[in-house]
XYZ file of C-alpha atoms in Angstrom:
692
model
C 63.390 38.649 66.719
C 63.953 40.646 63.547
C 61.762 39.761 60.571
C 61.095 41.196 57.165
C 57.558 41.649 55.930
C 56.117 40.935 52.524
C 57.491 37.431 52.137
C 61.097 37.975 53.128
C 63.146 35.449 55.048
C 62.883 35.322 58.826
C 66.196 36.116 60.463
C 65.381 33.650 63.219
C 64.591 30.910 60.727
C 65.887 27.460 61.619
C 69.058 26.668 59.751
C 69.788 23.347 61.350
C 68.422 21.332 64.230
C 70.188 18.212 65.415
C 67.838 15.284 65.402
C 67.756 11.787 66.743
C 66.227 9.779 63.936
C 64.073 6.876 65.039
C 62.949 5.652 61.623
C 63.952 6.576 58.076
C 62.280 6.121 54.747
C 63.031 7.800 51.446
C 61.003 9.293 48.687
C 57.751 10.624 47.378
C 55.732 9.310 44.466
C 52.743 9.717 42.241
C 49.279 8.759 43.457
C 47.425 6.759 40.845
C 44.726 4.153 40.952
C 45.674 2.416 44.136
C 49.422 2.345 43.921
C 52.314 4.637 44.705
C 54.307 4.880 41.480
C 57.756 6.237 42.268
C 58.491 6.834 38.592
C 56.122 9.765 38.264
C 55.674 12.659 40.668
C 52.129 13.933 41.170
C 53.325 16.485 43.655
C 56.748 16.890 42.111
C 59.019 17.105 45.128
C 62.189 18.499 43.623
C 64.155 16.069 45.717
C 65.817 12.823 44.736
C 64.618 9.732 46.534
C 67.973 9.258 48.217
C 68.253 12.861 49.325
C 65.054 13.195 51.337
C 64.729 11.507 54.706
C 61.476 10.554 56.357
C 61.425 10.209 60.094
C 58.897 8.412 62.245
C 59.784 10.069 65.532
C 62.123 12.851 66.495
C 64.067 13.747 69.599
C 65.319 17.309 69.385
C 68.593 18.499 70.782
C 69.297 22.191 70.530
C 71.415 23.350 67.645
C 69.820 26.413 66.097
C 71.635 29.060 64.137
C 70.324 32.157 62.403
C 70.141 32.789 58.704
C 71.657 36.077 57.628
C 69.226 38.898 56.947
C 70.572 39.752 53.525
C 71.476 37.750 50.463
C 74.896 39.381 50.207
C 77.532 40.607 52.616
C 81.057 41.960 52.305
C 84.040 39.711 52.668
C 86.956 40.735 54.827
C 88.811 42.459 51.982
C 85.715 44.408 50.897
C 86.303 43.638 47.207
C 83.675 40.898 46.924
C 80.249 40.177 48.331
C 79.169 36.736 49.505
C 75.895 35.325 48.173
C 74.599 33.815 51.384
C 73.067 30.397 50.873
C 74.568 29.789 47.438
C 76.999 27.523 49.293
C 74.688 25.021 51.029
C 75.081 24.992 54.795
C 75.367 21.195 54.847
C 78.794 21.423 53.166
C 80.202 22.527 56.528
C 79.319 19.152 58.026
C 79.929 16.743 55.127
C 83.496 16.050 54.043
C 84.169 16.509 50.352
C 85.372 13.451 48.483
C 87.093 15.277 45.613
C 87.245 18.517 43.707
C 85.112 18.841 40.599
C 87.570 18.368 37.689
C 88.717 21.717 36.337
C 87.575 20.930 32.807
C 84.122 19.608 33.700
C 81.288 21.535 32.048
C 78.934 23.500 34.302
C 75.699 25.318 33.524
C 74.224 27.858 35.907
C 71.922 30.848 36.121
C 72.874 34.188 37.626
C 69.690 35.819 38.925
C 69.500 39.595 38.800
C 67.757 41.795 41.345
C 64.964 44.084 40.138
C 65.363 47.839 40.325
C 63.351 49.571 43.040
C 62.406 46.345 44.788
C 60.475 48.243 47.468
C 58.425 50.005 44.820
C 57.625 46.710 43.101
C 56.526 45.214 46.423
C 54.245 48.184 47.141
C 52.703 48.087 43.664
C 52.113 44.327 43.795
C 50.312 44.727 47.129
C 48.210 47.693 46.029
C 46.861 46.169 42.816
C 46.078 42.889 44.646
C 44.265 44.397 47.660
C 40.481 44.864 47.281
C 40.603 47.685 49.843
C 43.169 49.668 47.840
C 42.292 52.493 45.452
C 44.739 50.860 43.016
C 42.986 47.473 43.123
C 43.269 45.661 39.769
C 44.944 48.629 38.090
C 47.526 46.315 36.598
C 50.507 47.441 34.562
C 51.759 46.098 31.249
C 54.908 44.068 30.763
C 56.416 47.067 28.988
C 55.718 49.223 32.046
C 57.298 46.623 34.317
C 60.403 46.493 32.168
C 60.697 50.287 32.130
C 60.244 50.686 35.893
C 61.662 47.581 37.532
C 63.652 45.256 35.259
C 67.459 45.385 35.398
C 68.759 47.898 32.874
C 70.727 47.097 29.755
C 73.761 48.640 31.445
C 73.382 46.310 34.442
C 73.061 43.292 32.171
C 76.122 44.397 30.216
C 78.157 44.971 33.375
C 77.327 41.564 34.850
C 77.874 39.888 31.472
C 81.282 41.537 31.109
C 82.370 40.272 34.511
C 81.204 36.724 33.751
C 82.907 36.740 30.358
C 86.150 38.087 31.787
C 86.200 35.176 34.214
C 85.995 32.688 31.351
C 82.265 31.931 31.355
C 79.988 32.155 28.337
C 76.681 34.025 28.627
C 74.328 31.736 26.714
C 71.149 33.763 27.101
C 69.547 36.697 28.854
C 66.376 35.484 30.550
C 62.898 36.928 30.224
C 62.856 40.586 31.323
C 66.496 40.148 32.377
C 65.550 38.095 35.427
C 68.669 35.969 34.903
C 71.707 35.266 32.757
C 72.206 31.660 31.675
C 75.922 30.863 31.713
C 78.155 27.910 30.932
C 81.806 27.069 31.210
C 84.301 24.861 32.952
C 84.415 24.264 36.680
C 87.685 26.188 36.682
C 85.932 29.230 35.191
C 83.044 28.928 37.662
C 85.504 28.817 40.546
C 87.260 31.898 39.225
C 84.071 33.856 38.591
C 82.474 33.132 41.951
C 85.559 32.811 44.135
C 84.582 29.313 45.171
C 85.697 25.688 44.872
C 83.236 23.198 43.398
C 83.584 19.837 45.105
C 82.066 16.355 45.156
C 80.232 15.073 48.235
C 78.441 11.890 49.217
C 75.179 12.793 50.960
C 72.889 10.063 52.289
C 74.612 7.643 49.929
C 74.275 9.829 46.846
C 77.106 11.496 44.963
C 76.447 15.185 44.421
C 78.346 18.415 43.977
C 78.282 21.822 45.647
C 80.495 24.826 46.356
C 82.826 24.020 49.254
C 83.728 27.701 49.692
C 81.380 30.685 49.953
C 80.124 31.911 46.582
C 80.872 35.583 45.981
C 80.684 38.273 43.318
C 82.711 41.463 42.792
C 81.460 44.445 44.768
C 80.929 46.295 41.484
C 78.010 43.987 40.559
C 76.791 43.062 44.050
C 73.708 45.284 43.867
C 72.673 43.662 40.588
C 73.151 39.979 41.491
C 70.590 38.238 43.713
C 71.947 34.686 43.638
C 73.359 31.945 41.434
C 71.647 28.590 40.920
C 72.754 25.338 39.336
C 75.954 24.832 41.305
C 74.366 22.415 43.789
C 71.557 20.115 42.602
C 70.807 18.428 45.937
C 67.237 19.138 46.980
C 66.392 20.829 43.690
C 65.482 18.026 41.283
C 63.089 15.108 41.002
C 63.596 11.379 40.959
C 64.639 9.676 37.720
C 62.263 7.473 35.735
C 62.370 5.306 32.643
C 62.364 6.753 29.141
C 59.914 6.019 26.327
C 56.136 6.051 26.759
C 55.178 5.942 30.435
C 54.287 2.579 31.909
C 50.592 1.780 31.711
C 48.187 1.362 34.583
C 44.571 0.210 34.670
C 42.131 0.719 37.521
C 40.617 -2.407 38.964
C 36.899 -3.106 39.057
C 34.331 -2.961 40.542
C 34.229 0.799 40.859
C 31.461 3.395 40.920
C 30.502 5.700 38.044
C 29.414 8.228 40.674
C 29.922 8.275 44.422
C 28.019 5.478 46.175
C 26.725 3.835 42.996
C 28.128 0.438 43.961
C 28.243 -0.629 47.565
C 30.849 -3.169 48.671
C 28.244 -5.641 49.930
C 30.575 -8.519 49.097
C 33.288 -7.159 51.415
C 33.406 -7.065 55.226
C 31.902 -4.038 56.932
C 34.297 -1.363 58.094
C 33.713 -0.036 61.600
C 30.191 -1.449 61.410
C 29.303 0.114 58.048
C 29.132 -1.086 54.464
C 31.309 1.218 52.387
C 30.955 2.152 48.710
C 33.414 1.024 46.095
C 35.639 3.919 45.061
C 34.633 6.003 42.053
C 36.127 4.881 38.747
C 37.364 8.445 38.333
C 35.370 11.629 37.952
C 34.974 13.226 34.544
C 34.956 16.970 33.764
C 31.166 17.286 33.668
C 30.978 15.794 37.156
C 33.508 18.304 38.499
C 31.790 21.224 36.804
C 28.494 20.207 38.349
C 29.901 19.663 41.823
C 31.746 22.986 41.944
C 29.068 25.063 40.220
C 30.602 25.775 36.820
C 27.746 26.555 34.456
C 27.204 28.056 31.029
C 28.129 26.990 27.537
C 31.273 29.123 27.308
C 32.978 28.409 30.630
C 36.356 30.132 30.713
C 35.883 32.091 27.506
C 38.277 35.029 27.350
C 40.652 33.651 29.984
C 44.076 32.095 29.462
C 45.696 29.578 31.810
C 49.398 28.697 31.783
C 50.792 25.388 33.014
C 54.418 24.765 33.959
C 56.005 21.338 34.180
C 59.273 19.765 33.116
C 59.669 18.462 29.557
C 57.084 18.058 26.823
C 55.149 14.871 26.036
C 54.709 14.230 22.302
C 51.050 13.187 22.680
C 49.820 15.998 24.958
C 47.360 17.594 22.559
C 46.133 14.408 20.906
C 45.526 12.755 24.284
C 43.677 15.807 25.608
C 41.462 15.943 22.521
C 40.746 12.215 22.625
C 39.851 12.456 26.300
C 37.574 15.481 25.854
C 35.557 13.995 23.007
C 35.223 10.609 24.749
C 33.629 12.348 27.733
C 31.255 14.729 26.023
C 33.384 17.871 25.740
C 34.827 19.627 22.711
C 38.392 19.136 21.630
C 40.661 22.171 21.687
C 39.848 24.612 18.905
C 42.542 25.969 16.623
C 45.047 28.005 18.675
C 43.151 27.309 21.911
C 46.095 25.192 23.078
C 49.645 26.402 22.471
C 52.877 24.742 23.475
C 55.529 27.223 24.676
C 58.031 24.623 25.843
C 61.777 25.107 25.556
C 64.126 22.397 24.240
C 64.846 19.689 26.764
C 68.256 19.656 28.403
C 69.500 16.208 27.438
C 72.231 16.360 30.070
C 69.587 16.494 32.821
C 66.984 14.190 31.308
C 68.203 11.055 33.062
C 68.291 12.785 36.436
C 64.780 14.130 35.987
C 63.094 11.032 34.702
C 62.112 12.108 31.208
C 58.645 10.681 30.643
C 57.999 10.566 34.378
C 56.514 14.028 33.884
C 54.176 13.014 31.042
C 51.318 11.984 33.316
C 51.616 15.250 35.244
C 51.391 17.241 32.030
C 48.385 15.232 30.881
C 46.595 15.675 34.200
C 47.183 19.421 34.295
C 45.951 20.058 30.763
C 42.912 17.780 30.966
C 41.882 19.147 34.377
C 42.132 22.790 33.273
C 40.342 22.128 29.982
C 37.727 20.073 31.792
C 36.868 22.831 34.270
C 37.118 25.666 31.723
C 36.437 24.173 28.267
C 36.592 27.539 26.505
C 39.718 28.919 28.175
C 42.949 29.118 26.227
C 45.696 26.882 27.633
C 49.421 27.591 27.278
C 51.869 24.841 28.205
C 55.357 25.941 29.317
C 57.523 22.838 29.558
C 60.866 23.521 31.232
C 64.224 22.210 30.042
C 64.540 20.053 33.152
C 63.107 19.370 36.581
C 65.655 21.631 38.271
C 63.864 24.470 39.991
C 65.863 27.184 38.252
C 64.738 25.870 34.854
C 61.133 25.864 36.042
C 61.549 29.366 37.469
C 62.929 30.467 34.105
C 59.681 29.323 32.499
C 57.662 31.223 35.104
C 59.645 34.314 34.144
C 58.752 33.655 30.515
C 55.060 33.399 31.441
C 55.062 36.880 32.974
C 57.080 38.336 30.100
C 54.628 36.922 27.555
C 51.768 38.307 29.699
C 49.190 36.193 27.875
C 48.005 34.045 30.791
C 46.551 35.481 33.977
C 46.273 32.158 35.854
C 49.334 29.897 36.235
C 49.073 26.413 37.751
C 52.160 24.604 39.041
C 52.064 21.037 40.347
C 55.626 20.886 41.616
C 57.603 21.927 44.646
C 60.597 21.172 46.788
C 61.469 20.706 50.450
C 62.263 23.647 52.634
C 64.588 21.446 54.707
C 66.791 18.398 54.212
C 67.957 15.938 56.844
C 71.581 14.926 56.402
C 73.301 12.714 58.949
C 70.713 13.604 61.544
C 70.899 17.367 61.013
C 68.170 19.528 59.493
C 69.328 22.080 56.909
C 67.426 24.718 54.969
C 67.389 24.293 51.198
C 66.179 27.789 50.315
C 68.097 30.993 50.968
C 67.223 34.663 50.727
C 68.734 35.003 47.264
C 66.643 32.132 45.909
C 63.542 33.556 47.586
C 64.273 36.957 46.066
C 64.612 35.397 42.612
C 61.244 33.652 42.907
C 59.508 36.658 44.430
C 60.746 39.031 41.744
C 58.840 36.871 39.242
C 55.775 36.478 41.470
C 55.597 40.215 42.206
C 55.980 41.078 38.543
C 53.095 38.706 37.889
C 50.983 40.326 40.608
C 51.683 43.794 39.191
C 50.562 42.602 35.749
C 47.466 40.775 37.034
C 48.850 37.230 36.972
C 48.151 34.754 39.779
C 50.309 31.715 40.601
C 48.761 28.536 42.042
C 50.910 25.806 43.599
C 49.988 22.345 44.866
C 50.487 22.126 48.621
C 51.996 18.625 48.503
C 50.916 15.041 49.140
C 52.724 14.219 52.390
C 50.574 15.985 54.968
C 52.719 17.784 57.524
C 55.842 16.335 55.787
C 57.125 14.613 58.916
C 57.207 11.256 57.121
C 58.687 12.806 53.977
C 61.442 14.977 55.439
C 61.554 14.272 59.153
C 60.256 17.744 59.949
C 56.861 19.431 59.896
C 56.905 22.284 57.418
C 55.098 23.328 54.213
C 56.592 22.886 50.752
C 58.268 25.624 48.762
C 57.115 27.554 46.693
C 53.618 26.600 47.911
C 54.537 27.974 51.332
C 55.547 31.344 49.919
C 53.670 34.585 50.514
C 53.069 35.564 46.859
C 51.360 32.383 45.627
C 48.016 30.695 46.229
C 48.573 27.351 47.933
C 46.076 24.664 46.915
C 45.262 21.854 49.336
C 43.354 18.638 48.701
C 39.938 17.258 49.587
C 37.968 14.047 49.323
C 34.925 14.756 47.157
C 31.671 12.804 46.814
C 29.672 13.551 43.627
C 26.231 11.973 43.222
C 24.445 10.742 40.097
C 23.137 14.277 39.394
C 26.653 15.767 39.582
C 25.966 17.416 42.930
C 28.435 17.586 45.797
C 27.198 15.099 48.409
C 30.005 15.859 50.838
C 33.571 17.110 50.807
C 36.101 16.496 53.545
C 39.853 16.655 53.981
C 42.169 14.366 52.026
C 44.221 12.158 54.293
C 44.425 8.390 54.006
C 45.013 5.340 56.144
C 45.127 2.000 54.345
C 43.491 -1.159 55.660
C 43.827 -4.631 54.171
C 41.743 -7.752 54.570
C 42.472 -9.959 57.554
C 43.795 -13.463 56.969
C 40.306 -14.953 57.316
C 38.882 -12.333 54.914
C 36.255 -11.382 57.489
C 37.553 -8.009 58.570
C 40.051 -5.232 57.994
C 43.432 -4.611 59.576
C 45.453 -1.396 59.527
C 48.401 -1.631 57.116
C 49.612 1.973 56.754
C 48.733 4.525 59.474
C 49.424 7.420 57.102
C 49.623 6.733 53.383
C 49.293 10.240 51.965
C 47.338 13.452 52.355
C 47.130 17.129 51.498
C 50.114 19.257 52.473
C 49.808 22.094 54.935
C 51.020 23.710 58.112
C 52.721 26.864 59.310
C 55.894 28.359 57.903
C 58.937 28.975 60.055
C 60.456 30.904 57.155
C 57.777 33.523 56.451
C 55.684 35.700 58.734
C 51.920 35.513 58.471
C 51.104 37.799 55.528
C 48.794 40.757 55.878
C 45.952 39.131 53.941
C 45.640 36.127 56.312
C 45.405 38.143 59.500
C 42.119 37.658 61.300
C 41.269 34.501 59.333
C 44.138 32.040 59.836
C 45.369 31.370 63.385
C 47.237 34.300 64.882
C 50.828 34.205 66.119
C 51.829 31.801 63.345
C 53.841 32.061 60.166
C 52.458 31.835 56.652
C 49.547 29.404 56.922
C 49.177 26.748 54.210
C 46.997 26.125 52.203
C 44.656 28.898 51.039
C 41.982 26.972 49.125
C 41.414 23.314 48.263
C 39.878 21.138 45.575
C 39.489 17.391 45.095
C 42.836 15.643 45.453
C 42.191 12.248 47.021
C 43.295 9.504 44.593
C 40.348 7.441 45.840
C 37.919 10.096 44.571
C 40.225 11.419 41.874
C 39.928 12.299 38.209
C 39.823 9.915 35.284
C 42.434 11.041 32.747
C 43.530 9.700 29.374
C 47.129 9.234 28.282
C 49.186 7.332 25.740
C 51.071 4.698 27.729
C 53.135 1.559 27.297
C 51.119 -1.497 28.366
C 53.161 -4.646 29.054
C 49.995 -6.771 29.134
C 46.617 -6.738 27.462
C 43.925 -4.737 29.229
C 40.426 -3.434 28.610
C 42.061 -0.638 26.592
C 43.632 -3.005 24.085
C 46.504 -5.435 23.546
C 49.980 -5.045 24.958
C 51.782 -2.128 23.378
C 51.756 1.656 23.206
C 48.300 3.209 22.982
C 45.775 5.462 24.691
C 44.195 4.406 27.982
C 42.549 5.941 31.039
C 43.083 5.760 34.779
C 42.067 7.517 37.990
C 44.596 9.904 39.474
C 44.853 12.267 42.418
C 47.136 14.356 44.567
C 47.203 18.105 45.023
C 48.571 18.071 41.488
C 44.928 17.515 40.582
C 43.708 20.163 43.019
C 45.782 23.000 41.564
C 44.702 22.703 37.900
C 41.082 22.197 38.984
C 41.262 25.480 40.880
C 43.083 27.180 38.012
C 40.269 26.169 35.673
C 37.700 27.439 38.160
C 39.531 30.759 38.435
C 39.526 31.080 34.654
C 35.752 30.665 34.706
C 35.360 33.142 37.569
C 37.375 35.913 35.975
C 36.550 35.541 32.289
C 38.150 38.457 30.463
C 38.832 40.455 33.654
C 42.018 39.516 35.477
C 41.909 38.626 39.165
C 45.683 38.731 39.573
C 47.232 37.533 42.826
C 44.090 36.101 44.420
C 44.944 35.704 48.106
C 43.952 39.186 49.322
C 40.619 38.758 47.511
C 40.099 35.251 48.897
C 40.563 36.309 52.511
C 38.551 39.512 52.111
C 35.638 37.406 50.856
C 35.937 35.120 53.884
C 35.591 38.124 56.195
C 32.347 39.158 54.482
C 29.861 36.264 54.304
C 32.261 33.671 52.929
C 31.226 32.180 49.574
C 33.453 29.131 50.032
C 32.399 25.610 51.003
C 33.721 25.089 54.522
C 35.353 21.653 54.420
C 34.837 19.792 57.703
C 34.923 16.166 58.921
C 31.905 14.528 57.249
C 30.727 11.704 55.008
C 31.795 8.083 54.973
C 34.783 6.691 56.835
C 36.312 5.674 53.522
C 35.899 3.607 50.360
C 36.788 0.090 49.292
C 39.240 -0.054 46.407
C 39.688 -2.991 44.078
C 43.081 -3.084 42.355
C 44.558 -5.538 39.885
C 47.590 -7.236 41.377
C 49.442 -6.957 38.058
C 48.114 -3.395 37.463
C 46.789 -4.425 34.025
C 43.987 -6.990 34.232
C 42.322 -9.571 36.433
C 44.646 -12.420 35.397
C 46.857 -11.855 38.415
C 43.972 -11.526 40.843
C 42.635 -8.650 42.928
C 43.755 -6.709 45.961
C 41.078 -5.094 48.129
C 41.795 -2.296 50.557
C 39.928 0.348 52.502
C 41.213 3.893 52.007
C 39.979 6.178 54.753
C 39.051 9.851 54.572
C 40.212 12.827 56.623
C 43.216 11.132 58.300
C 45.935 13.608 57.287
C 48.999 13.079 59.518
C 48.830 15.720 62.278
C 46.776 18.089 60.111
C 43.072 18.444 60.866
C 40.031 19.724 59.030
C 37.764 21.919 61.103
C 35.358 24.821 60.804
C 36.879 27.923 59.263
C 40.444 27.973 57.998
C 42.338 24.712 58.544
C 45.724 23.325 57.555
C 44.308 20.728 55.154
C 41.875 22.765 53.061
C 42.501 26.436 53.887
C 39.272 28.443 53.808
C 37.501 25.741 51.784
C 36.580 24.947 48.203
C 34.740 26.619 45.339
C 30.943 27.113 45.189
C 28.489 28.787 42.781
C 28.370 31.724 45.205
C 32.076 32.306 44.633
C 31.589 32.597 40.883
C 28.730 35.044 41.430
C 30.734 37.210 43.819
C 33.864 37.357 41.673
C 32.324 37.605 38.217
C 29.697 40.098 39.382
C 32.091 43.031 39.627
C 34.694 44.028 42.172
C 34.683 40.766 44.098
C 34.761 42.716 47.342
């Protein structure tokens, strides 16, 4: 079995496995205040609802084929090189319905390979490894560009080829990571030696290359891959436009964990449970995780990437902060670095469906690190290449050293009972060139691990998300957190939820949903176990996900404030568009909470890619809170039936704790919470010097 190290693609990786599907269900949503809102993605699975398949039980028949070891290979005539994976493998099994019209407009990105990729890999490792003599000797963006970025001659050569084929080079991406191109389908076909075609996949019309995508041999060493030719598996679910639809948490709820016991409800498994928290505020999180001091995060800068750009981001964040005892952003403490939205993709991506995600990320980071600078990088769309383009801009700007990302995509898709990979070596190389540049410059990337546990129900196959499952990012899992009246952590366990409803006689509880949602995790079949996890995560496995965890359970989630559209009157005001607050969760909460904590830990001194440090600390008197099964069995949640007020009545449910699909919390590293969550000891170890 031949494998590359350092985050490269396993040659023996599963390309497709024929499945017998026993039960199917589509989609992934946003976890707010007792409902699953499909319009907004908390963990943004870059996958349309009709493209992902969830499977209740699987019967495997053998059909395994290898993925090529390189992103390019020669064609028979030797004049062109094939970009392996740019033509999705599922196109071999699905009949095309038509060719893409020759005059149809296409936009794409041609990703360029860095110079001296091996040298970049070695440098990124050395400056990230606490045992290395080069630890934290980061380079500047200028030094990266001089040593590793594609040269002006390479950019000119690739641009000339694209132009000669009839395409227009619209822009050169940050540090020449990519060329943004546009043109007709006819020009795309000519440039890449392919045939763009229409397909119907799981009932959805999509497009993809029906013939292998290739480039001339003269530019093969410069081109890593091309994205944008096939959207399937690389975008989120649509949502409505305008202000996002309002939601109001039901009452009773608890201002801190256990404040109000559900004495008026039946006991659960012989115990009276508390009503769920109303939503934790920043001061409660800072107390529970040990953030102290009057200038928490001062000197640090955190970047946030999402799709699009809500018009009320800053005003909502300032309103929320002042309502809950914190300071609003100072002048220039928050800066919006968003790019113009791509109107042609807005409907596909859901427009304002991202607004709540943006609000959560900014308010969580600012709440944990009130004095840190926050940069918001809204992408042109929810397509992963647009988001990756913004990540490239983050590292070029080199202002932020912590980057939180609450989005991801499936590693596999099930189509007509067959499992196909959605990521190829070229796409991995494009991502990793950005991540390694970031590591070399002292920038760390944090990705939510997902909200579907082992992903069996979401995709029909157990496997971590991408990019959270990559080697060069910190994967952030989710916990259930109990915070007492003094803002202390009472207990913290794994996030995984079963839902129980009242029995017909209202005297007991009956199981309604065996697995509702939970923190993502598991073991990669794409990447080897990286060097930094060895001796801590289970041996003889692939990349183990996640690395760390923070509160993510919607039942014990964060109260956030956002301008929304309320169809009915509520405690926040009459029907209409105005500010309101609601509890929210998901690992999309976990990642910005950790990013804020990292900003506090590092201050003015960059940590960089944190994983080697994290695992070295675990080996030497771990400063992390080891998340294990503990605490109550769950909480009682009261929700308004109409999601606005009590006029429509109430719905009571029990949401359990630590029931995360096949994933289990246990002592030491586990596939729900990694090595654990943040403690005051962690801040002392990291901010006290070397962090070793």
